[in-house]
PDB file of C-alpha atoms in Angstrom:
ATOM      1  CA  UNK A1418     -15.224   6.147 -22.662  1.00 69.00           C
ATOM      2  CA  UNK A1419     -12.684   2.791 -21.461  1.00 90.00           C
ATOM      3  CA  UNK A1420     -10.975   3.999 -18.298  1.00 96.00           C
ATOM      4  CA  UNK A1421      -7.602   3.203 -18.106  1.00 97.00           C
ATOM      5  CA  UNK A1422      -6.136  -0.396 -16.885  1.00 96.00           C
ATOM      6  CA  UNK A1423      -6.821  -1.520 -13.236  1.00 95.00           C
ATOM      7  CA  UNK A1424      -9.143   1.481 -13.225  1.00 96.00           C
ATOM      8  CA  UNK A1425     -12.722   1.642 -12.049  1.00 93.00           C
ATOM      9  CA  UNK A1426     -15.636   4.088 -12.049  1.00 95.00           C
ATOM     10  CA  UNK A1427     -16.527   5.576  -8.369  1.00 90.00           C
ATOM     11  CA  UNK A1428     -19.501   8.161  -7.766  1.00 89.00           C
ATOM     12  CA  UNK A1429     -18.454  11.610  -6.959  1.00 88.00           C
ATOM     13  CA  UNK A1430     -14.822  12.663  -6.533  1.00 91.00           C
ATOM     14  CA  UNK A1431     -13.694  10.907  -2.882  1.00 84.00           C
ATOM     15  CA  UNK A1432     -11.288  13.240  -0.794  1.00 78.00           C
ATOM     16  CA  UNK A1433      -7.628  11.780  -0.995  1.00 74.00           C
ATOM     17  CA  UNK A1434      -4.448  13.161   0.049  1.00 66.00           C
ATOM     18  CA  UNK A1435      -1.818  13.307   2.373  1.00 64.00           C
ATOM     19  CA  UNK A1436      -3.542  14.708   5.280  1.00 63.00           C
ATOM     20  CA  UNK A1437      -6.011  11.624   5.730  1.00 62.00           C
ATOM     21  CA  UNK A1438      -8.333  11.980   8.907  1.00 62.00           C
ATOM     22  CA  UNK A1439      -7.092  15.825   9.481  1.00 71.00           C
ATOM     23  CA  UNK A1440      -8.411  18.741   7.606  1.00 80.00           C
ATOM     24  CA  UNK A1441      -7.005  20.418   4.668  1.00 86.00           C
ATOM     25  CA  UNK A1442      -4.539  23.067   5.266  1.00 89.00           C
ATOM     26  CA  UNK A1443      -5.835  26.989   5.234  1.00 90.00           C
ATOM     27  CA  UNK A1444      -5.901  28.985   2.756  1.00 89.00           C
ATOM     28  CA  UNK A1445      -4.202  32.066   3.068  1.00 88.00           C
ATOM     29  CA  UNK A1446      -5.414  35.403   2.928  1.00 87.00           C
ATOM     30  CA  UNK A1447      -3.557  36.456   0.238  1.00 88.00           C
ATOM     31  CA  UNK A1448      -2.310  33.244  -1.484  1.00 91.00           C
ATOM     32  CA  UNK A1449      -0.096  33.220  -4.666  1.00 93.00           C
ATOM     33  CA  UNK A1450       2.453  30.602  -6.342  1.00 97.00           C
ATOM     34  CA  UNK A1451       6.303  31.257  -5.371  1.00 97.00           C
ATOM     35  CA  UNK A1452       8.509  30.317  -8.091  1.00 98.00           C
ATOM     36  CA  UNK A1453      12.610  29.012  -7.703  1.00 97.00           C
ATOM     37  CA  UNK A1454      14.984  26.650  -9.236  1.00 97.00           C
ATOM     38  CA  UNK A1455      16.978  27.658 -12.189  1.00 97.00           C
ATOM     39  CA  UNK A1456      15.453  31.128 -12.318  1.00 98.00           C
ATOM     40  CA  UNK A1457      17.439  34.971 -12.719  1.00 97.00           C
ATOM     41  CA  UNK A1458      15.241  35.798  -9.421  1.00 94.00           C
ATOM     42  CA  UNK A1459      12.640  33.913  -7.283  1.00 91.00           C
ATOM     43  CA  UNK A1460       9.158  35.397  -7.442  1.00 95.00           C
ATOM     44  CA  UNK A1461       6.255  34.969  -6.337  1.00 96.00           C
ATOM     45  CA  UNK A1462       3.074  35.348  -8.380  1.00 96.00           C
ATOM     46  CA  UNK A1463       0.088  36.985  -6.860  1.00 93.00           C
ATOM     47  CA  UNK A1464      -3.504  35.505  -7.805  1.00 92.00           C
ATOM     48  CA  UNK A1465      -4.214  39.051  -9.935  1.00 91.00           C
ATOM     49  CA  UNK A1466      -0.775  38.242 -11.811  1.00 94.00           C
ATOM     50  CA  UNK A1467      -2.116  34.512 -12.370  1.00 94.00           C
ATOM     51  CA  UNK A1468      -5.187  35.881 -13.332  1.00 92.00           C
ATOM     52  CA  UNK A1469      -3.968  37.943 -16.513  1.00 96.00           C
ATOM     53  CA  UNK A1470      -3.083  34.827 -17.606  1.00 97.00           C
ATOM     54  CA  UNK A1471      -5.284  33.459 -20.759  1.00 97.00           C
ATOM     55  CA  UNK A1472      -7.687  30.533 -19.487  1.00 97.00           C
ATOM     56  CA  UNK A1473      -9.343  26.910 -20.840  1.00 98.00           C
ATOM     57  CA  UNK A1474     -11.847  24.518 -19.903  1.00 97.00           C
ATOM     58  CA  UNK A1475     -11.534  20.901 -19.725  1.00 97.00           C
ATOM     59  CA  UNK A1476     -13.224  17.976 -19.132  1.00 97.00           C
ATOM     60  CA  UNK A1477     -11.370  15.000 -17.889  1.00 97.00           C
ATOM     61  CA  UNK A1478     -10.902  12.182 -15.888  1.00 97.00           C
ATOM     62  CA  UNK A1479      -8.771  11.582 -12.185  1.00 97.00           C
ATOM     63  CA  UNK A1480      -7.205   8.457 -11.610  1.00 96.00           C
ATOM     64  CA  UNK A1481      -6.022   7.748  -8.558  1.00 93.00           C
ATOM     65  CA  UNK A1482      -3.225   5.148  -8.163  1.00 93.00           C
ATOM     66  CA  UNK A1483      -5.229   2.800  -6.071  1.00 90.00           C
ATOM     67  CA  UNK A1484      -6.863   2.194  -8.620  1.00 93.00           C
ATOM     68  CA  UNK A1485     -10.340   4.512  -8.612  1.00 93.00           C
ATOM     69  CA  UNK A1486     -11.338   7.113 -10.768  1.00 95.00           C
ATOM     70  CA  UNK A1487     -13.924   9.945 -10.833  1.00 95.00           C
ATOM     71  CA  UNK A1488     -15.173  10.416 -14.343  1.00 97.00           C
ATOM     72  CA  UNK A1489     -16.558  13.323 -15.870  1.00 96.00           C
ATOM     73  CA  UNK A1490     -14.655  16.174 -13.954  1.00 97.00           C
ATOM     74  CA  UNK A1491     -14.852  20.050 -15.728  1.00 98.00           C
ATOM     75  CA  UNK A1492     -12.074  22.101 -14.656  1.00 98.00           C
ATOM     76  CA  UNK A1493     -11.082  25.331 -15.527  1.00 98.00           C
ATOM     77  CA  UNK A1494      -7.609  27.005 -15.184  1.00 98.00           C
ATOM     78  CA  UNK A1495      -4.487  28.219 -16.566  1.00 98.00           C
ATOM     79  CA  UNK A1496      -2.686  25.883 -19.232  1.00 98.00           C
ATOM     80  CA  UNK A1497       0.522  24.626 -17.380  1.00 98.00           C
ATOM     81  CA  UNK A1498       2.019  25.564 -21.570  1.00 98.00           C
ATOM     82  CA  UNK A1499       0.794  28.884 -21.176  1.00 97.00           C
ATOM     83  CA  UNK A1500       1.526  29.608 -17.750  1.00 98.00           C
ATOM     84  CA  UNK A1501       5.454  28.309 -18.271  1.00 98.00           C
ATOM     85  CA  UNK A1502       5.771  29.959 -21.763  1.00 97.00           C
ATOM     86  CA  UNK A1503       4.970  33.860 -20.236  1.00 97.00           C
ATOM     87  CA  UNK A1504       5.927  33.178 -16.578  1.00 97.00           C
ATOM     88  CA  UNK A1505       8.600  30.969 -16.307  1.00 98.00           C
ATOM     89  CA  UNK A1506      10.573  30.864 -19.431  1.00 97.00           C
ATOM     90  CA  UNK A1507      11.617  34.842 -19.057  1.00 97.00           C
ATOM     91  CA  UNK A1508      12.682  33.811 -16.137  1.00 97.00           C
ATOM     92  CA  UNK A1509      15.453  31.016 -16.172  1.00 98.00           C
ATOM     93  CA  UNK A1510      18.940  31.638 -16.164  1.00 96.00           C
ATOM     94  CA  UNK A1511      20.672  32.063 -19.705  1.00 95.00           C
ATOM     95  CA  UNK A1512      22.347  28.670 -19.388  1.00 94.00           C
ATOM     96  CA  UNK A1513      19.317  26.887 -18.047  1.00 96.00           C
ATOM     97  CA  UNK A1514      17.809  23.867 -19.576  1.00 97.00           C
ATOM     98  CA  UNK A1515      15.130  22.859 -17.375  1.00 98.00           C
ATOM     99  CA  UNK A1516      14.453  18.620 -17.374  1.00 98.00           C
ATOM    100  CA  UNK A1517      12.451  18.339 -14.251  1.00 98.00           C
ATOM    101  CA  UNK A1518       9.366  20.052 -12.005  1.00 98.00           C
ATOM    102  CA  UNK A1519       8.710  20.064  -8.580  1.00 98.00           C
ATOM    103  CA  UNK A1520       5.023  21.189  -7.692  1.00 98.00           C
ATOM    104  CA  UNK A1521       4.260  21.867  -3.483  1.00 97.00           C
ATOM    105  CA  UNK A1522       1.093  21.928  -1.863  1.00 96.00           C
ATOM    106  CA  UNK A1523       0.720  23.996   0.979  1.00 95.00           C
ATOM    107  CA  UNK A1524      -0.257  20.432   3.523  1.00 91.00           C
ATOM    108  CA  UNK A1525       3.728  19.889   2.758  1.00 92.00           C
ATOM    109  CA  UNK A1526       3.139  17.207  -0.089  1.00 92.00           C
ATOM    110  CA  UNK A1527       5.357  17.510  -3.235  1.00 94.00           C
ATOM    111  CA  UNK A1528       5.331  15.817  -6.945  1.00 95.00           C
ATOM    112  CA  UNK A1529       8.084  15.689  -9.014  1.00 95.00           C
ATOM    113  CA  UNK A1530       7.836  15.535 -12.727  1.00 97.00           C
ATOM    114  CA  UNK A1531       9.653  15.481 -16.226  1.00 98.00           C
ATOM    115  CA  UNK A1532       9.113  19.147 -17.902  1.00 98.00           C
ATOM    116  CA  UNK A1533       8.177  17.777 -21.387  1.00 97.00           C
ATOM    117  CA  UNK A1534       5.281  15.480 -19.443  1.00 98.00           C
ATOM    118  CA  UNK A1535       3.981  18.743 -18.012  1.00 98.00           C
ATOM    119  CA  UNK A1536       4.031  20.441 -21.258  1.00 98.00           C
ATOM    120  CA  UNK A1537       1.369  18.931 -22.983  1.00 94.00           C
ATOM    121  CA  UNK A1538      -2.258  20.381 -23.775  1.00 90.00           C
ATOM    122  CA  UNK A1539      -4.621  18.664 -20.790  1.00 96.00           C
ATOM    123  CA  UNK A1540      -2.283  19.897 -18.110  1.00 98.00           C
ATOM    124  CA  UNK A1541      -3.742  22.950 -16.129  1.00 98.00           C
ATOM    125  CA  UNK A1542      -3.217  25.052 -13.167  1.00 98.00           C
ATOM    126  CA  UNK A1543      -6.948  24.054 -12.031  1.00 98.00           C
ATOM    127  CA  UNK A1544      -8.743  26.958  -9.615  1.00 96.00           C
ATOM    128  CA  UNK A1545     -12.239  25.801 -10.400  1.00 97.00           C
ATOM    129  CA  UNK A1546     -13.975  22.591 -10.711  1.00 97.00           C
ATOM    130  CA  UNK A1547     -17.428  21.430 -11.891  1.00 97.00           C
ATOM    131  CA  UNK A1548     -18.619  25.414 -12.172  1.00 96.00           C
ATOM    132  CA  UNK A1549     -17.321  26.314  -8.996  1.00 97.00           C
ATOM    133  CA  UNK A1550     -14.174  27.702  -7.013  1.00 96.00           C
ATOM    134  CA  UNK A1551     -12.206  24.340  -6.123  1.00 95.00           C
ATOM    135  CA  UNK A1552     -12.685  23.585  -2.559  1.00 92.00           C
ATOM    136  CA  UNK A1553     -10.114  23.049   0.512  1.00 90.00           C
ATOM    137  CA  UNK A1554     -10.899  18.867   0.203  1.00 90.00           C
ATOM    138  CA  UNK A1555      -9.877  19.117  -3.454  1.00 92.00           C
ATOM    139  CA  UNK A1556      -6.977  21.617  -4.174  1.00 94.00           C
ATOM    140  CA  UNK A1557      -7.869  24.761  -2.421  1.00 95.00           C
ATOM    141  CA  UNK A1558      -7.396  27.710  -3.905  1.00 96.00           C
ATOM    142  CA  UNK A1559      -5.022  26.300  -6.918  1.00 97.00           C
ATOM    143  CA  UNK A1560      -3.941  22.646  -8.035  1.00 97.00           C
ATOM    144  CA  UNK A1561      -1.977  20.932 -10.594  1.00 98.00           C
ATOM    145  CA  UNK A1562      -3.932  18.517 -13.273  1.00 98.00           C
ATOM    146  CA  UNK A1563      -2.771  16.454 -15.506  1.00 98.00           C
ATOM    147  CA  UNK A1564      -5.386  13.857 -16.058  1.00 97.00           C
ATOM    148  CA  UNK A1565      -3.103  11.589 -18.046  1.00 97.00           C
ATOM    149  CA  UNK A1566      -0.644  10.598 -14.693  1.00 98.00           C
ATOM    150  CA  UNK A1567      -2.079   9.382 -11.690  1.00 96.00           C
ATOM    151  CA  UNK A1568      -3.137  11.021  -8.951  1.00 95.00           C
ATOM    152  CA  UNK A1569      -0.006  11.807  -6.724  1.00 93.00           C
ATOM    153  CA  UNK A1570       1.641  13.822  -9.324  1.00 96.00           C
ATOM    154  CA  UNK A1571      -1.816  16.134  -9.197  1.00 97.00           C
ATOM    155  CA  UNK A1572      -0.391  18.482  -6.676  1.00 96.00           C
ATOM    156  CA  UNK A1573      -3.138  20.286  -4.390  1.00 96.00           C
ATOM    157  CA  UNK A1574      -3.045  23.788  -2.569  1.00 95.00           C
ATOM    158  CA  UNK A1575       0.027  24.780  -4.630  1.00 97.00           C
ATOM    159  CA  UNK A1576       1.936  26.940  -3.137  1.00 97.00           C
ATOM    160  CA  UNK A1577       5.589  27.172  -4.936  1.00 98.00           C
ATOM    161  CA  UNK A1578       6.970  25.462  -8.398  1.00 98.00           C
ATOM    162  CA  UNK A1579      10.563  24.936  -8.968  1.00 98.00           C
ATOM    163  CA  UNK A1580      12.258  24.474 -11.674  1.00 98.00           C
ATOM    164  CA  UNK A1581      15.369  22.116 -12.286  1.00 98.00           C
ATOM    165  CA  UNK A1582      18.324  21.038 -14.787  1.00 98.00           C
ATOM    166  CA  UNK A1583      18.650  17.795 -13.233  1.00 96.00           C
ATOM    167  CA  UNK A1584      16.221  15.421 -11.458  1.00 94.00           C
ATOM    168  CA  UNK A1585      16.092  16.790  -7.685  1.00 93.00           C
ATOM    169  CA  UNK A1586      16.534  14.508  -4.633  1.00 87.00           C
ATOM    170  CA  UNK A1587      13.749  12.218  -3.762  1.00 79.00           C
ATOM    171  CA  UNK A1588      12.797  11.302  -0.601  1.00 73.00           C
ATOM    172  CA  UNK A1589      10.452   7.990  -1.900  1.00 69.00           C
ATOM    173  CA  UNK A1590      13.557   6.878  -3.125  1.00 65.00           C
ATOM    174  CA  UNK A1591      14.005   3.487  -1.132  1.00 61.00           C
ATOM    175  CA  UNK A1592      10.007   3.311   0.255  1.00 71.00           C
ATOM    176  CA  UNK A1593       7.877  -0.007  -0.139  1.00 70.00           C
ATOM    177  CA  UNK A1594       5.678   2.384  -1.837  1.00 70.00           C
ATOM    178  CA  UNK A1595       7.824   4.292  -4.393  1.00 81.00           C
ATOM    179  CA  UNK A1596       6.021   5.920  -6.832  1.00 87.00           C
ATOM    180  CA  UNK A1597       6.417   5.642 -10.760  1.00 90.00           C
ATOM    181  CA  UNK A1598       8.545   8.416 -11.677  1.00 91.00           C
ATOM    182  CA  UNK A1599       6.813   8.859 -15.224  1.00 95.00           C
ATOM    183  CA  UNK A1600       2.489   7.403 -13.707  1.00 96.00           C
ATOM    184  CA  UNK A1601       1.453   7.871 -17.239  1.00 97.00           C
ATOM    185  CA  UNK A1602      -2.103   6.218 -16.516  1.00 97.00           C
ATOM    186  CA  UNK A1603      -2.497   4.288 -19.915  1.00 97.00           C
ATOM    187  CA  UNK A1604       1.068   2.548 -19.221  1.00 97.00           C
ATOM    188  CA  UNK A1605      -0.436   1.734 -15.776  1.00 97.00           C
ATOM    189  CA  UNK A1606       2.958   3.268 -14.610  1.00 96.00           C
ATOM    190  CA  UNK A1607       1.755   2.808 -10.749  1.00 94.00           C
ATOM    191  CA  UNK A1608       4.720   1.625  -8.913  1.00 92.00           C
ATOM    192  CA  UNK A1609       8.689   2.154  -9.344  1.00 91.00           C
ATOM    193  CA  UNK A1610       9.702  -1.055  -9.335  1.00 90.00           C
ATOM    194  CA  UNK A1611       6.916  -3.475  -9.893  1.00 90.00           C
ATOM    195  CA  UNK A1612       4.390  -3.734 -12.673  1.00 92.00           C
ATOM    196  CA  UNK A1613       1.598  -1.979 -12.710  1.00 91.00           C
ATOM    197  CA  UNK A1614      -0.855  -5.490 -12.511  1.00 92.00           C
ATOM    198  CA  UNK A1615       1.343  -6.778  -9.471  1.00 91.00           C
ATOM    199  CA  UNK A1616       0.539  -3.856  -7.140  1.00 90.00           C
ATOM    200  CA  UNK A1617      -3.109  -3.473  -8.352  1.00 91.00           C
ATOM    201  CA  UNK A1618      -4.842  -5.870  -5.577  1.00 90.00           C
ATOM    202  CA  UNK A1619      -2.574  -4.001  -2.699  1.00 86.00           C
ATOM    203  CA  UNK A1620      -3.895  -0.780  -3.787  1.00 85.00           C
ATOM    204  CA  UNK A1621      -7.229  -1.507  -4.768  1.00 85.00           C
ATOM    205  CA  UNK A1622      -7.754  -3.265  -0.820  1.00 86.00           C
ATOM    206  CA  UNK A1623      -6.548   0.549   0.677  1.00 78.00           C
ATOM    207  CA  UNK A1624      -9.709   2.295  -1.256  1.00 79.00           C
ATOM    208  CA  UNK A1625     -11.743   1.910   0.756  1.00 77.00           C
ATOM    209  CA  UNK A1626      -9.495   2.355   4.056  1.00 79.00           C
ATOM    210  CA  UNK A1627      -8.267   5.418   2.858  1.00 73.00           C
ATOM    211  CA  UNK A1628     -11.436   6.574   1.602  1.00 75.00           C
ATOM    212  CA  UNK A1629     -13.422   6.220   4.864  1.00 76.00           C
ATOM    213  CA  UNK A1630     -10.542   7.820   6.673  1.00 70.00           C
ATOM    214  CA  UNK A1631     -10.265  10.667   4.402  1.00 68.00           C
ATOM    215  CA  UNK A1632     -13.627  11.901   5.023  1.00 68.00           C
ATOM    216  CA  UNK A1633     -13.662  11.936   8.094  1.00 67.00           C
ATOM    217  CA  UNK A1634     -11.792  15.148   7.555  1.00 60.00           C
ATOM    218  CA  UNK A1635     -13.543  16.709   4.894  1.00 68.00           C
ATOM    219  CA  UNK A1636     -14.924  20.287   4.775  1.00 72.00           C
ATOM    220  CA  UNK A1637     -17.844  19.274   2.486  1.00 63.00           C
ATOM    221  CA  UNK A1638     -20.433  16.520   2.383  1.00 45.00           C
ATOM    222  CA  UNK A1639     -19.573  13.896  -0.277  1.00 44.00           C
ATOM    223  CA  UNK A1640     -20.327  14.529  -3.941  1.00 39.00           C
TER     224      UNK A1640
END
């Protein structure tokens, strides 16, 4: 299958994130999603109430904005449809029409993203990958995936989704580095301001940087 533009094939699925050379954050003992925004009441959903939730398998891709992907991935999780249609949507205030998502990872990293591009039918609330419970390097114990944006909106260790009428704050606003608000990966939506081909050679030169810094905190040996 083509990969995507600027994209190339890597072996195994290299540790990325916001944490670098430290290691991922714990889980916790009892973990669960907290939910706020627009909502009646903020809740928090324990992993028995996530797991009465119907389930899926999926096998898809991760690109990464600099420019790698791992092919071939098989997750397994809640539908981010499914999950909003029962959890959320009895939830919001009467007046509420919800635009924008925020999705944050317990290691303090944060995506924000358009409701309707979250509402689509390859976007899951991951806890397994590849057969097995997802690990702390890749999402531990629940992650966002939505294999047609890049990586950054792929939230890991999720720990609370809110829910907005209006796009929130963001604090990437005015970086060198500004992320695509939309990273639709066929668009090669990569950067903000700048075409997607401009940034490519900057971002592919970090891979492997980034890549060799990354595992140095890693909880696993390399796929």
């Amino acid at each position: 299958m083509a990969l995507p533009p600027g994209q190339r094939a890597v072996e195994g699925f290299p540790r990325f994130g916001t944490h670098l050379h430290h290691p991922p954050p714990p889980i916790p003992a009892d973990p669960g999603i907290e939910l706020g925004g627009a909502l009646t009441d903020t809740v928090t959903l324990s992993p028995a109430a996530l797991a009465e939730l119907p389930r899926t398998r999926m096998l898809a891709d991760f690109h990464c904005v600099a420019g790698w992907s791992a092919t071939g991935l098989r997750w397994e999780g809640i539908p981010f449809e499914t999950f909003y249609r029962l959890r959320v949507e009895p939830l919001l205030r009467p007046d509420a029409r919800i635009s924008h998502v925020v999705f944050a990872g317990l290691d303090g990293y944060q995506s924000i993203v358009l409701l309707d591009d979250v509402l689509t039918g390859d976007v899951l609330l991951a806890d397994r990958l590849d057969g097995q419970p997802l690990d702390s390097d890749h999402g531990a114990p629940i992650r966002l995936v939505s294999p047609s944006q890049y990586g950054f909106v792929n939230t890991k260790h999720l720990c609370r989704i809110e829910f907005h009428v209006s796009e929130p704050p963001d604090p990437e606003r005015f970086s060198p580095l500004a992320a695509h608000r939309r990273a639709r990966v066929w668009a090669e939506e990569r950067h903000r301001y700048l075409p997607g081909r401009a940034v490519r050679p900057i971002y592919h030169a970090l891979i492997g940087p980034i890549r060799k810094l990354s595992a140095r905190g890693s909880t696993t040996r390399p796929r």
